[in-house]
Every structure is written in structure tokens, then in C-alpha cells.
XYZ file of C-alpha atoms in Angstrom:
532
model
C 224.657 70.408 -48.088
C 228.202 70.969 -46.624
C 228.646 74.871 -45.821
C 230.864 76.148 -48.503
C 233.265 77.842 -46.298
C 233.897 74.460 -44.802
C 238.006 73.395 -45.876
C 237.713 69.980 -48.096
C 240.333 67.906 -46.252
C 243.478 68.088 -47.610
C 245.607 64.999 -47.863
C 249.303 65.277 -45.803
C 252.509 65.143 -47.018
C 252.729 61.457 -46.020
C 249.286 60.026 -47.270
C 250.334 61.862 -50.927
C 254.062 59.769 -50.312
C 251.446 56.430 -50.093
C 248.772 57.335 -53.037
C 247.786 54.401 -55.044
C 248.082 55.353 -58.335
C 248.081 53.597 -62.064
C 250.869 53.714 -64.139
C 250.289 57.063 -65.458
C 250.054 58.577 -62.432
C 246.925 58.797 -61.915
C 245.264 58.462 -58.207
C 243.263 55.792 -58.156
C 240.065 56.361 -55.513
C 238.329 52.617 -55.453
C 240.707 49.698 -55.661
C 237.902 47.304 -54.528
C 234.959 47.666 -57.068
C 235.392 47.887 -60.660
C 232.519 49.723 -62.853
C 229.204 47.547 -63.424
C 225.889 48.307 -64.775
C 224.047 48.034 -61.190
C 226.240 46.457 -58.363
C 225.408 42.854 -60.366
C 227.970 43.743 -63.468
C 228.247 43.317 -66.278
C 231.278 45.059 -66.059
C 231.757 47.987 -68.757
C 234.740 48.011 -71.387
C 235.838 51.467 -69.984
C 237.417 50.220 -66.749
C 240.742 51.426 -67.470
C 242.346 50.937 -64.150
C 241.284 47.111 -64.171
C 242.050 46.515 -67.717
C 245.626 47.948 -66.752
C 245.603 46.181 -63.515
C 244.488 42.664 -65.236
C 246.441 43.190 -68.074
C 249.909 44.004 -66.031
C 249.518 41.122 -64.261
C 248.813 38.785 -67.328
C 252.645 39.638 -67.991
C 253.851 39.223 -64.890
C 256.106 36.302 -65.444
C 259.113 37.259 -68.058
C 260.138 33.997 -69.699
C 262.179 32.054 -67.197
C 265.770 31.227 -67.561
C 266.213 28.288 -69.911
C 269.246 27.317 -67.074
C 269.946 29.029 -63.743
C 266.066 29.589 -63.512
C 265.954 29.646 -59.660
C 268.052 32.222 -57.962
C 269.076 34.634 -55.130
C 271.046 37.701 -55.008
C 272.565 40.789 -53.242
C 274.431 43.849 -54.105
C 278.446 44.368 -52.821
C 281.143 45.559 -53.217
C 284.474 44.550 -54.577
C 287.892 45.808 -52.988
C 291.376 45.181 -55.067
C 294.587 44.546 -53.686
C 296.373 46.071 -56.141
C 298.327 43.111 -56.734
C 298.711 39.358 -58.094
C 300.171 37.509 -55.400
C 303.603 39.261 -54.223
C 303.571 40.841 -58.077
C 302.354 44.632 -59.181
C 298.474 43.721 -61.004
C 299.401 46.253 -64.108
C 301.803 43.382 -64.850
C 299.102 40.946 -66.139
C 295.931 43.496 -66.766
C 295.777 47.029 -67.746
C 292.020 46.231 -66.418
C 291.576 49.569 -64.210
C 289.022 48.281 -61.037
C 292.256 46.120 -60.284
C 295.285 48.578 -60.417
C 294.806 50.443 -57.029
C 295.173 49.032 -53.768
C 291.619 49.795 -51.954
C 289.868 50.653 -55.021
C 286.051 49.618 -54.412
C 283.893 48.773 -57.080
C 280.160 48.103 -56.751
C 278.884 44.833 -57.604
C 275.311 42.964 -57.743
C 275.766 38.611 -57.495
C 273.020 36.278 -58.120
C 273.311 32.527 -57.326
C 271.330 29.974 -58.927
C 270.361 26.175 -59.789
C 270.910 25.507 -63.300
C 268.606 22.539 -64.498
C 265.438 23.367 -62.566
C 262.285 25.680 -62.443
C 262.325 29.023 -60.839
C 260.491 27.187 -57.394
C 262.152 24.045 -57.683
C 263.587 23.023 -54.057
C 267.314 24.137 -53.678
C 268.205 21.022 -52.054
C 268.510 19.381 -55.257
C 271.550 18.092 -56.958
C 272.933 20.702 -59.315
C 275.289 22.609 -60.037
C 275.055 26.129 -58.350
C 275.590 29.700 -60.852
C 277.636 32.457 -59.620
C 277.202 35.340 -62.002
C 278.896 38.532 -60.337
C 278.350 42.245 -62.197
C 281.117 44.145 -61.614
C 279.473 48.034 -62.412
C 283.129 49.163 -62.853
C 284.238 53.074 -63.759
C 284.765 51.617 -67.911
C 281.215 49.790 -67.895
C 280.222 46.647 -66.640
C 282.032 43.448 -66.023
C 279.791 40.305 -66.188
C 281.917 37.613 -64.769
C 279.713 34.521 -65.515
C 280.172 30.943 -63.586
C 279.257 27.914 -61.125
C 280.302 26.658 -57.594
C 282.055 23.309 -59.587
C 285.247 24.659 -61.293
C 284.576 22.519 -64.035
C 281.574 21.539 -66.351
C 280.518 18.706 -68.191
C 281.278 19.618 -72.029
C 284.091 21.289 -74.360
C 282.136 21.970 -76.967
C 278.953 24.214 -77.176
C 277.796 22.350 -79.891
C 276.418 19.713 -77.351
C 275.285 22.556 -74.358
C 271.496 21.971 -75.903
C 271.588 18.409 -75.697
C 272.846 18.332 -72.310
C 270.384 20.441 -71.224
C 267.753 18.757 -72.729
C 269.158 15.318 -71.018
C 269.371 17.011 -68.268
C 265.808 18.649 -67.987
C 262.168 16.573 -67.304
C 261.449 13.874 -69.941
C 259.438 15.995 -73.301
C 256.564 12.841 -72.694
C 256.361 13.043 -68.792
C 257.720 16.214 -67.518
C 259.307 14.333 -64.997
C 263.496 14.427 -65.002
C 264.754 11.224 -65.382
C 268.227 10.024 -64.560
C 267.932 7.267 -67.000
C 267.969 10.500 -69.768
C 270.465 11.807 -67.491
C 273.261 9.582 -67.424
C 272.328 8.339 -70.986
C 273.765 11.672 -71.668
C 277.302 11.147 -69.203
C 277.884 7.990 -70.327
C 278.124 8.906 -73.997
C 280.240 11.657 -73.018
C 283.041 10.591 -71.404
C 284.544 13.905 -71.052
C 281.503 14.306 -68.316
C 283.282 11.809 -66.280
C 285.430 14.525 -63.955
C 282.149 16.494 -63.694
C 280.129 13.651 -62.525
C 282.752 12.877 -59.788
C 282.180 16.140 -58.347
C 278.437 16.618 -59.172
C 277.476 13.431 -57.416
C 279.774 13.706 -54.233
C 278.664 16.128 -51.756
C 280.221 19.017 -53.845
C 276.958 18.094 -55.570
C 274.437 20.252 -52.790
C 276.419 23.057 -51.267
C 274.571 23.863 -48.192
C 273.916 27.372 -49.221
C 275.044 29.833 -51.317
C 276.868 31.688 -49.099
C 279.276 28.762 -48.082
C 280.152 27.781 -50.886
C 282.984 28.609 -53.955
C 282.378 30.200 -56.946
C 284.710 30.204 -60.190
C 284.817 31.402 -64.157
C 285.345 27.569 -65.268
C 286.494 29.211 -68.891
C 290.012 30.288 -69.434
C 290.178 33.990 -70.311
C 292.767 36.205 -70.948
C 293.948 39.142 -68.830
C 295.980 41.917 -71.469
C 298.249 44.610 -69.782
C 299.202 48.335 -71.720
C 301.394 46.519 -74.066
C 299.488 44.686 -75.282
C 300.865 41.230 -73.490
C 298.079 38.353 -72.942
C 298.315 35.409 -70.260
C 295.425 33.103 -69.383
C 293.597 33.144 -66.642
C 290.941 30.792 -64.704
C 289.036 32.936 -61.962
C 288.096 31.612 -57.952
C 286.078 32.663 -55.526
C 286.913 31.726 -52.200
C 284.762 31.923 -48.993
C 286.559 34.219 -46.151
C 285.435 33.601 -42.582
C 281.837 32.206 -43.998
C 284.009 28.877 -44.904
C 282.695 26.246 -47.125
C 279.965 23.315 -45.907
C 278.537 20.561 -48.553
C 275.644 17.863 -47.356
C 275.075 14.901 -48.114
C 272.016 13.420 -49.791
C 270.376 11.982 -46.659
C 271.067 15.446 -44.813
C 269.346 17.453 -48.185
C 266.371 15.430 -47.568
C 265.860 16.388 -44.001
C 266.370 19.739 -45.226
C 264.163 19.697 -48.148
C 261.329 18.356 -45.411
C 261.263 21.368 -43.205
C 261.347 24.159 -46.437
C 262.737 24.319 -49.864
C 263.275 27.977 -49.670
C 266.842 27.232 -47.540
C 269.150 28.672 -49.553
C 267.323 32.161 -50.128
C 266.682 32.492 -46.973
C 269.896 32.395 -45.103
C 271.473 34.519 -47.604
C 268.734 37.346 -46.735
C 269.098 36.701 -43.140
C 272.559 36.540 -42.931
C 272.792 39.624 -44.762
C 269.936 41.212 -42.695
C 271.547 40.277 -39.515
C 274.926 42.097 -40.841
C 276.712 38.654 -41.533
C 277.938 39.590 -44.515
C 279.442 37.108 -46.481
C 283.106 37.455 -48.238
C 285.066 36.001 -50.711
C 287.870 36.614 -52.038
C 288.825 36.420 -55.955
C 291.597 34.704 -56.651
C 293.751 33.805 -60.624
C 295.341 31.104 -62.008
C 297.812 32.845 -64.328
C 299.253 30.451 -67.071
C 301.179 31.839 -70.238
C 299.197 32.130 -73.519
C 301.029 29.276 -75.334
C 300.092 25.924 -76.334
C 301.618 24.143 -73.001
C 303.309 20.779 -74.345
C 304.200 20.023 -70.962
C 300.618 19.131 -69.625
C 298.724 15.993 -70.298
C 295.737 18.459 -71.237
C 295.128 21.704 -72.961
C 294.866 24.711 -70.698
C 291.805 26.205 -72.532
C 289.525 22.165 -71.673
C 287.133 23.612 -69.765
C 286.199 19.779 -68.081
C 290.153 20.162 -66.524
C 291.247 21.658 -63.232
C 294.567 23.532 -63.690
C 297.047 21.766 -61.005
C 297.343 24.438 -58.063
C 301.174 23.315 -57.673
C 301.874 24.583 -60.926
C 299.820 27.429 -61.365
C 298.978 28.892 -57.685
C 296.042 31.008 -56.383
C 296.825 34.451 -56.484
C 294.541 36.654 -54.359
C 293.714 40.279 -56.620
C 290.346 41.643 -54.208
C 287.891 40.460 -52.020
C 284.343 40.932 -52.421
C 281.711 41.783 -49.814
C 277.745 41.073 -49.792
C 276.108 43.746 -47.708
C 272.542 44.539 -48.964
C 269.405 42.725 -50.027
C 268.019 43.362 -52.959
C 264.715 45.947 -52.479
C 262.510 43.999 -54.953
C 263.248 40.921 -56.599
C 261.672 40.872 -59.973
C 263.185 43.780 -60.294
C 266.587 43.306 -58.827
C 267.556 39.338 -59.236
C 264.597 38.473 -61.698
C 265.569 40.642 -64.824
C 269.295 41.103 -63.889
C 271.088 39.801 -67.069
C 274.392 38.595 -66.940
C 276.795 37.717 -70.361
C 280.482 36.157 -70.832
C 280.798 38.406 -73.039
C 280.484 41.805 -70.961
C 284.658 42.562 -70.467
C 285.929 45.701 -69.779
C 290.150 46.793 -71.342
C 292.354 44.862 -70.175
C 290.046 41.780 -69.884
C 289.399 39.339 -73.084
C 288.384 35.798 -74.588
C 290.515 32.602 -74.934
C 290.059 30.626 -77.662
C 288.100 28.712 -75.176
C 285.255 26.684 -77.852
C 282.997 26.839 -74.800
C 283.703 30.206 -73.674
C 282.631 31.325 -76.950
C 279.529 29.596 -77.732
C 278.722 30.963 -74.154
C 279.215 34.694 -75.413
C 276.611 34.575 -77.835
C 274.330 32.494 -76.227
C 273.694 34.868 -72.691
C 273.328 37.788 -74.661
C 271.031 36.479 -77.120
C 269.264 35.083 -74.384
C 268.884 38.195 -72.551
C 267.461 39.686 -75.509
C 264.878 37.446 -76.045
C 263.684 37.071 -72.244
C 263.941 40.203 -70.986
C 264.468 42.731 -74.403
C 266.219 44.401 -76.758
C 266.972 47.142 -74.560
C 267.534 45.301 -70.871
C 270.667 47.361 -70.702
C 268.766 50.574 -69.619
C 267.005 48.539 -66.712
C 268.824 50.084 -63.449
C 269.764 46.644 -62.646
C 271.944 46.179 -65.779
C 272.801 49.515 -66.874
C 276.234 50.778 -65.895
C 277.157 53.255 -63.344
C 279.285 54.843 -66.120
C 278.390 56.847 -68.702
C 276.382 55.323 -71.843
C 276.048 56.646 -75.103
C 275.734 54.772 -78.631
C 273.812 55.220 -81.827
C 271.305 52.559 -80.913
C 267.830 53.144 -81.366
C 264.872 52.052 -81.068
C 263.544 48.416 -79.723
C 260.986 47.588 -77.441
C 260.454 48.774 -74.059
C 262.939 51.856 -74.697
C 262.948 54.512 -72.350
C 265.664 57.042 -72.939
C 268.123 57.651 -75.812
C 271.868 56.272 -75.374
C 273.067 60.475 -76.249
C 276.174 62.293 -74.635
C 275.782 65.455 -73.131
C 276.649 67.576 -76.347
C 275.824 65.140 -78.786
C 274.016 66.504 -82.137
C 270.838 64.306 -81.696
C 270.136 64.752 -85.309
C 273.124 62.535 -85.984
C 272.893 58.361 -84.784
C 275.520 57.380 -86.608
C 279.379 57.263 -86.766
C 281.877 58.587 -88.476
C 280.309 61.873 -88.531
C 281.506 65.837 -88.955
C 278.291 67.001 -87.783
C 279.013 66.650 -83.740
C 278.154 63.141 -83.514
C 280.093 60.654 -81.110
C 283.688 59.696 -81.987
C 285.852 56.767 -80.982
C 287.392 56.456 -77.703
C 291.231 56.489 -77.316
C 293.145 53.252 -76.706
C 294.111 52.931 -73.287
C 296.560 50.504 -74.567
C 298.215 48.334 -77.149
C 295.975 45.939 -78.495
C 296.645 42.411 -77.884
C 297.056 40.525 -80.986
C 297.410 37.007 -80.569
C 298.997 35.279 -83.680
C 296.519 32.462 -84.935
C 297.590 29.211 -86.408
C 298.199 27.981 -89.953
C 296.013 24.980 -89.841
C 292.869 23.953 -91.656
C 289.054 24.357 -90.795
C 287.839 21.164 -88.913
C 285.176 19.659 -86.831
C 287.216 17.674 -84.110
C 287.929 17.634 -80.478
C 290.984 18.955 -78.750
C 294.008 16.945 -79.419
C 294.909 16.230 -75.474
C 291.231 15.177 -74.428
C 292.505 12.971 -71.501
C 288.685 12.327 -70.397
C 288.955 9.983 -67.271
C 292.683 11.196 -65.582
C 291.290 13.985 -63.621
C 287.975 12.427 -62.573
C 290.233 9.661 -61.152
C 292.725 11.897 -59.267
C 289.623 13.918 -57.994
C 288.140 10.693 -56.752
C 291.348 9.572 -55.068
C 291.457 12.866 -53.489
C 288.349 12.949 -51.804
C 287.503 12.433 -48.024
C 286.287 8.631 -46.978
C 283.059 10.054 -46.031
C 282.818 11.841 -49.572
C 283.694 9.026 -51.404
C 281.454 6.392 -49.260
C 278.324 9.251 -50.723
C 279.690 9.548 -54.072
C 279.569 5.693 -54.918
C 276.237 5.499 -53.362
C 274.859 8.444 -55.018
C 276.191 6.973 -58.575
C 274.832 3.766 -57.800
C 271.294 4.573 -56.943
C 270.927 6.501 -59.824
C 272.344 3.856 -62.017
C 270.055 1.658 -60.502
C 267.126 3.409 -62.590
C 269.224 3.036 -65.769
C 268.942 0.263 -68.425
C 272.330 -1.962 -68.427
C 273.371 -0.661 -71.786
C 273.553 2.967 -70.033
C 274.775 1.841 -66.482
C 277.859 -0.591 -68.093
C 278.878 1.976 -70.638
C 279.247 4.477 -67.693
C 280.893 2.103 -65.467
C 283.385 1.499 -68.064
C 284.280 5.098 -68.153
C 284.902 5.233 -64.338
C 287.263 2.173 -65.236
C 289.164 4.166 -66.976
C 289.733 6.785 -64.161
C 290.413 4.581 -61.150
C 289.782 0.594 -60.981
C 288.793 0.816 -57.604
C 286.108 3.536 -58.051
C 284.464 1.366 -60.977
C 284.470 -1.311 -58.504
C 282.829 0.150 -55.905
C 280.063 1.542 -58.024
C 279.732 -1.990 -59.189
C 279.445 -3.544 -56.336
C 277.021 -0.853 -54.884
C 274.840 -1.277 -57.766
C 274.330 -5.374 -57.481
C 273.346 -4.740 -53.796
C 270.949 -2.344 -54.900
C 269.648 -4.394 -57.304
C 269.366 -7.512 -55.588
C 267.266 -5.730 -52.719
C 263.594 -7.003 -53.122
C 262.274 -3.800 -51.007
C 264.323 -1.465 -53.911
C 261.407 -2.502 -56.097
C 260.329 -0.187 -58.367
C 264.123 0.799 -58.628
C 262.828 4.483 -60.013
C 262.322 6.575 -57.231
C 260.069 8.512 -59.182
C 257.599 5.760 -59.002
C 258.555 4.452 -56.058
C 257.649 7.481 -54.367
C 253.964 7.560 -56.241
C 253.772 3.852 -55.237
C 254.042 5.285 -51.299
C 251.220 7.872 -51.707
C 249.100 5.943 -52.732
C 250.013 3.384 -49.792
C 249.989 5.963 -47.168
C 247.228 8.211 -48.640
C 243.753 8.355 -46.187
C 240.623 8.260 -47.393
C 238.590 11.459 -47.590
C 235.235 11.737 -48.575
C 233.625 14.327 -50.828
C 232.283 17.516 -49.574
């Protein structure tokens, strides 16, 4: 028996900073045995730290993102210029993280892949997210896009469809481009976003090289009350901009499909840390006769000879996130998250969008995802909402009367917050209800120009791209589309023609779906093993 005026040891400072515990704190002793009747089991019901343990881990995995499932991110920080170009800022926005020259705002980005899984390879052919939280000093500004300034639709009446085109086969589970450009060739107004999406501007090389934008027009407000539209751009600095091709994603793809996630860690590890600066389109809030589209189209590009990039800020990456389920996993991002000074378009798009990422968020991550550190805002929160799952403090102000959750209220509840300006009131239109599409759709002029604009090289990969996938299409789908690319430039429909026959008329290109083909090679190049 140990001599009782023997000391117990006593744990130091540092071994109590690295105690296992459970989640209510409590130490936990064995981590390697749960409780058994003799060291055989059966295990007994009372095992609390293993039924917490098992049970944590059962719910590891929050639903995944329906889009932009696979991602990478990093926190930053924004710096304003103060300005619009050569012009004071408070001119277009009363929108206070822009108005002083130096003013730094933190801000958390996460980059994705849109169609596929959350470990899908990110050498596929997608377009890239760029969601940047701004944590500004009036609450948070979510602003929500891609790399491709464009996107495929106008209306978000057909975003679920496209998705669903988009995504693996409900039978199979295997994407299939015949579903795929089914989908674009029944939408012409996909044609411009095909040119770009199949072109090298289809595979950035990374994330960190590559641009970012808002694609939806939105409005910027200043004290009086004055509106103009905006489109937002982010530009790489000194990181420039690098695309591949599809034979160089390939190679890629064989070493690792973890590329793009890891040289944004490493980059920022090393203390490379990538820059961009955010630049505006500013266009007045009017129905522009003038153009041979309408400014609020999100499948358009806004001609930068008529409407310039203006540099406002530049933004800096400059720390990893600390945990990723945490940090880039339940970070939730909305189009509708605008601070004063900062509102909507009519943009159809823009505003299915706004209820759609919220009501997402909701539903993946919770009612209350706002009070995870990742989301909540550096500012000061209180409301009168209550309740919810997963809610972990109340939303009160310092000397707020928490008998009272509700407003108006004499009792010392929480009263509305002055205007910081007039409000913008946009005068609507006396026209009738309707289901139709914009009046200017001009579906194949842009996609043409776009194509006519591109390098040799990145047309030569476009054509070849299109044509390989049409190869795996019935005629029906792979003529209709063709005839759309007639539309935008003769000699582009050509060449995709052409392409295609070659492709076809290759007895080695049998099966034409690569899909199979590539099941067809296994099986060819498989060895034998025998059973063990």
C-alpha cells in the first residue's frame, strides 16, 4: 500500500492544456477500451463516452452542398481605395468598408467546383465559386460568385433543371454529357457560357490564378438615395491568371486530385499570399435602349469600352483556415447578405439566388448557422429571434429588457436603427404580370464575339473539347446544338462539325462514351489475381 504521505502526482500546466476530455468536459482516463462484462464484451449500455464518441461521429458529415460541394478557403483582408476609378466612392455607395482610403476589412473566401461531390478531382471541367464574406463594421457582406463572368441561365426557374442535367444520371450515377448538352442545346441562351466553359477558361489551374466576379447586376445606393448598377471583378495582382488545357488536366489529375487545395495552403503557408483586386462596372439604373441586350442578362458580358473597370480595394489571402469543417465546411454564404449602401437589381436570377442560399443554409447547416464563429459578424448582433436548433446564446443588447423579444416595445426592448441615408426608391413599371423572357435575349451574339476573341491555341481546345463531347450525344442533341453555334459564328459551327465527323469516323473512337470506353480499358489492362 502506497505510504500516505507520498504526493499523488499532479498533472502540469501543459498535460491539463492537452486533457482528452468529452464534450462536457469531462476527462476522459481510457480512450482505448470501452466497458465489457469480462475483457470478451458484451459491451454495457452505460458507456457514455463511446455512445457520445460513436454517436458524434455518426453526424459527422452535414449535408453536402447541393452545388459548390468541393471547396477551399482562407481568411484576408480587404483594403479600399477610397475611390471608383479617378472619382470620390461616396459618389456611387454610401456602403461604409469603401469610403476611406486604407480602410481594412476582414474577410474569409472559399473557392469551389459547382457540379461535383465534395472529393471529386478539381481537375474537372466546371465552373469554379468565389464566395467572399466581407465581416464589415455594419454586418456581413456575402458577395456570392464564379471564376466565368457569366452563367448559363436568366431565369431561376430553370437553375434545378440545369443542375439536375448537369449532375450524374438518377439510373447510373454516372454524369453524362449526353444529359449535359441535352440541357445547352435546348437552351440557347447557354451558348456564351458553353464557349467559355469548354475552352480552357473551363479548368483554371488553381484557385489562386484565376478571376473571380458577382455575374448578377446589383445596385450600389449613395446618401441620397441615388442607385447605379453594378457588375463586380476580381482580378489576380502579381499571382496572374493560368488556364490548362484538357490534355494538361489529365496529367494533372494522374499525379493527385487534391491540386487545387493544396497550392492554395502552400502558397499561403509559404507567405505567397495571393491578391486581387475588386474592380466595378458602373452602368446607370435605366433601361439602356442603346445596347443590343439588357444590362440586368446575367448570360451577357457588359462591353469594357463602354463601361470600364474601376479598381475600389484589393483583397489579400494571408491565413489558412485552423480546421476545415469548421472553417470552409459550414461557412455559409447568401446573395442576399448586403450591407447600406449595397442592394438588388431586378436581376430574375439574382433573386431566385437570394432565397435559395439562405434557405439552403438553413436546411444544411441550421436555423441558427449565423452564431457559428465562421458566419457570425464581427459587429454587434442583437434581434428578437429565438429559439431553433443548435442555439447557443441569445441575439440580446447589452441593456436590453430580456423579458421583452419583440418590437415596438415601451418596456426597454430594441428599437430601430437610424437611416444612414435616403432610401433608394426605384420607380417600377406600369406593365402587366407575365411569364416571358427578357425582351433583348440576343442568345448567340456574345458567344460568337467571345469565340472570335479567343487565342488560336484556345480556340483549336475549345472545338475539340465541344466535339468530343458531342461525340457521346445522339444527333438530335449534337445538330440542335450545332445549329445554335451557327448562329454565333459560321466558322465556329464549322469547325465543330468538321471535328465531330473525324471523331466519328475513327474506328479506334469506338465506344464513343468515354465513360465506357474507359471501363472497356480496365477490363483490357486488368491482371489476374487470385483469391486469398
Amino acid at each position: 500500500m502506497a505510504d500516505d504521505n507520498q504526493k499523488q502526482p499532479q498533472a502540469s500546466e501543459h498535460e491539463e492544456e492537452l486533457t482528452l476530455t468529452n464534450r462536457q468536459g469531462h476527462p476522459v482516463t481510457d480512450n482505448q477500451n470501452v466497458r465489457t462484462v469480462g475483457n470478451r464484451g458484451p459491451i454495457t449500455l452505460e458507456n457514455y463516452n463511446f455512445l457520445e464518441k460513436i454517436s458524434h461521429f455518426d453526424r459527422e458529415r452535414i449535408p453536402e452542398r447541393v452545388v459548390h460541394a468541393r471547396g477551399a478557403g482562407a481568411h484576408g483582408v480587404f483594403e479600399a481605395y477610397g475611390t471608383a476609378g479617378d472619382e470620390p466612392i461616396s459618389k456611387y455607395t454610401r456602403a461604409k468598408l469603401f469610403q476611406e482610403k486604407g480602410k481594412q476589412t476582414p474577410v474569409f473566401v472559399r473557392f469551389s467546383t459547382v457540379v461535383h461531390g465534395n472529393h471529386s478531382p478539381e481537375t474537372l471541367r466546371d465552373p469554379r465559386g468565389f464566395a467572399t464574406k466581407f465581416y464589415t463594421e455594419d454586418g456581413n457582406w456575402d458577395l456570392v460568385g464564379n471564376n466565368l463572368k457569366i452563367f448559363f441561365i436568366r431565369d431561376p426557374l430553370k437553375f434545378p433543371d440545369m443542375v439536375h442535367a448537369f449532375k450524374p444520371d438518377p439510373v447510373t450515377n454516372v454524369q453524362d454529357m449526353e444529359r449535359f448538352f441535352d440541357f445547352l442545346a435546348n437552351s440557347p441562351e447557354s451558348t456564351h457560357m458553353a464557349t467559355f466553359l469548354f475552352s480552357p477558361w473551363g479548368i483554371p489551374a488553381n484557385y489562386r490564378q484565376m478571376q473571380g466576379s458577382g455575374v448578377n447586376t446589383y445596385k450600389w445606393v449613395n446618401k441620397d438615395g441615388e442607385a447605379v448598377l453594378i457588375k463586380y471583378h476580381w482580378e489576380p495582382v502579381e499571382q496572374g491568371i493560368q488556364n490548362l488545357t484538357q490534355e494538361q488536366a489529365n496529367q494533372v489529375q494522374g499525379l493527385d486530385f487534391n491540386h487545387a487545395t493544396v497550392d492554395l495552403y502552400d502558397a499561403i503557408d509559404r507567405g505567397e499570399y495571393p491578391e486581387w483586386e475588386l474592380c466595378v462596372q458602373i452602368m446607370s439604373d435605366d433601361y439602356h435602349p442603346e445596347l443590343d441586350f439588357d444590362p440586368l442578362d446575367p448570360t451577357k458580358l457588359w462591353p469594357e469600352d463602354q463601361f470600364p473597370f474601376l479598381p475600389v480595394g484589393k483583397m489579400t489571402l494571408n491565413r489558412n483556415p485552423v480546421d476545415y469543417f469548421t472553417e470552409v465546411e459550414q461557412v455559409a454564404f447568401g446573395t442576399g447578405v448586403l450591407v447600406d449602401g449595397l442592394d438588388f437589381s431586378d436581376d430574375k436570377l439574382l433573386q431566385g439566388r437570394t432565397f435559395s442560399y439562405s434557405d439552403t443554409q438553413r436546411h444544411r447547416v441550421g436555423a441558427n448557422y449565423q452564431q457559428l464563429p465562421i458566419n457570425a459578424p464581427k459587429s454587434n448582433v442583437a434581434t428578437n429571434q429565438s429559439g431553433g436548433q443548435m442555439r447557443y446564446e441569445p441575439d440580446t443588447a447589452p441593456k436590453q429588457n430580456p423579458h421583452v423579444n419583440y418590437e415596438p416595445s415601451s418596456l426597454g426592448g430594441l428599437k430601430e436603427a437610424p437611416k444612414a441615408g435616403a432610401d433608394h426608391e426605384p420607380h417600377y413599371y406600369d406593365v402587366n404580370l407575365m411569364r416571358q423572357k427578357l425582351d433583348r435575349p440576343n442568345d448567340f451574339a456574345q458567344a460568337g464575339e467571345t469565340y472570335r476573341n479567343f487565342e488560336d491555341w484556345e480556340r483549336n481546345e475549345l472545338v475539340a473539347n465541344i466535339a468530343a463531347n458531342l461525340a457521346q450525344c445522339a444527333d438530335v442533341i449534337s445538330d440542335k446544338f450545332i445549329a445554335n453555334l451557327q448562329q454565333a459564328d459560321t466558322e465556329y459551327a464549322q469547325r465543330v462539325t468538321d471535328e465531330l465527323a473525324k471523331i466519328k469516323a475513327d474506328p479506334s473512337n469506338k465506344p464513343l462514351h468515354r465513360a465506357n470506353k474507359a471501363a472497356k480499358l480496365a477490363q483490357e489492362k486488368g491482371h489476374d489475381a487470385k483469391p486469398y
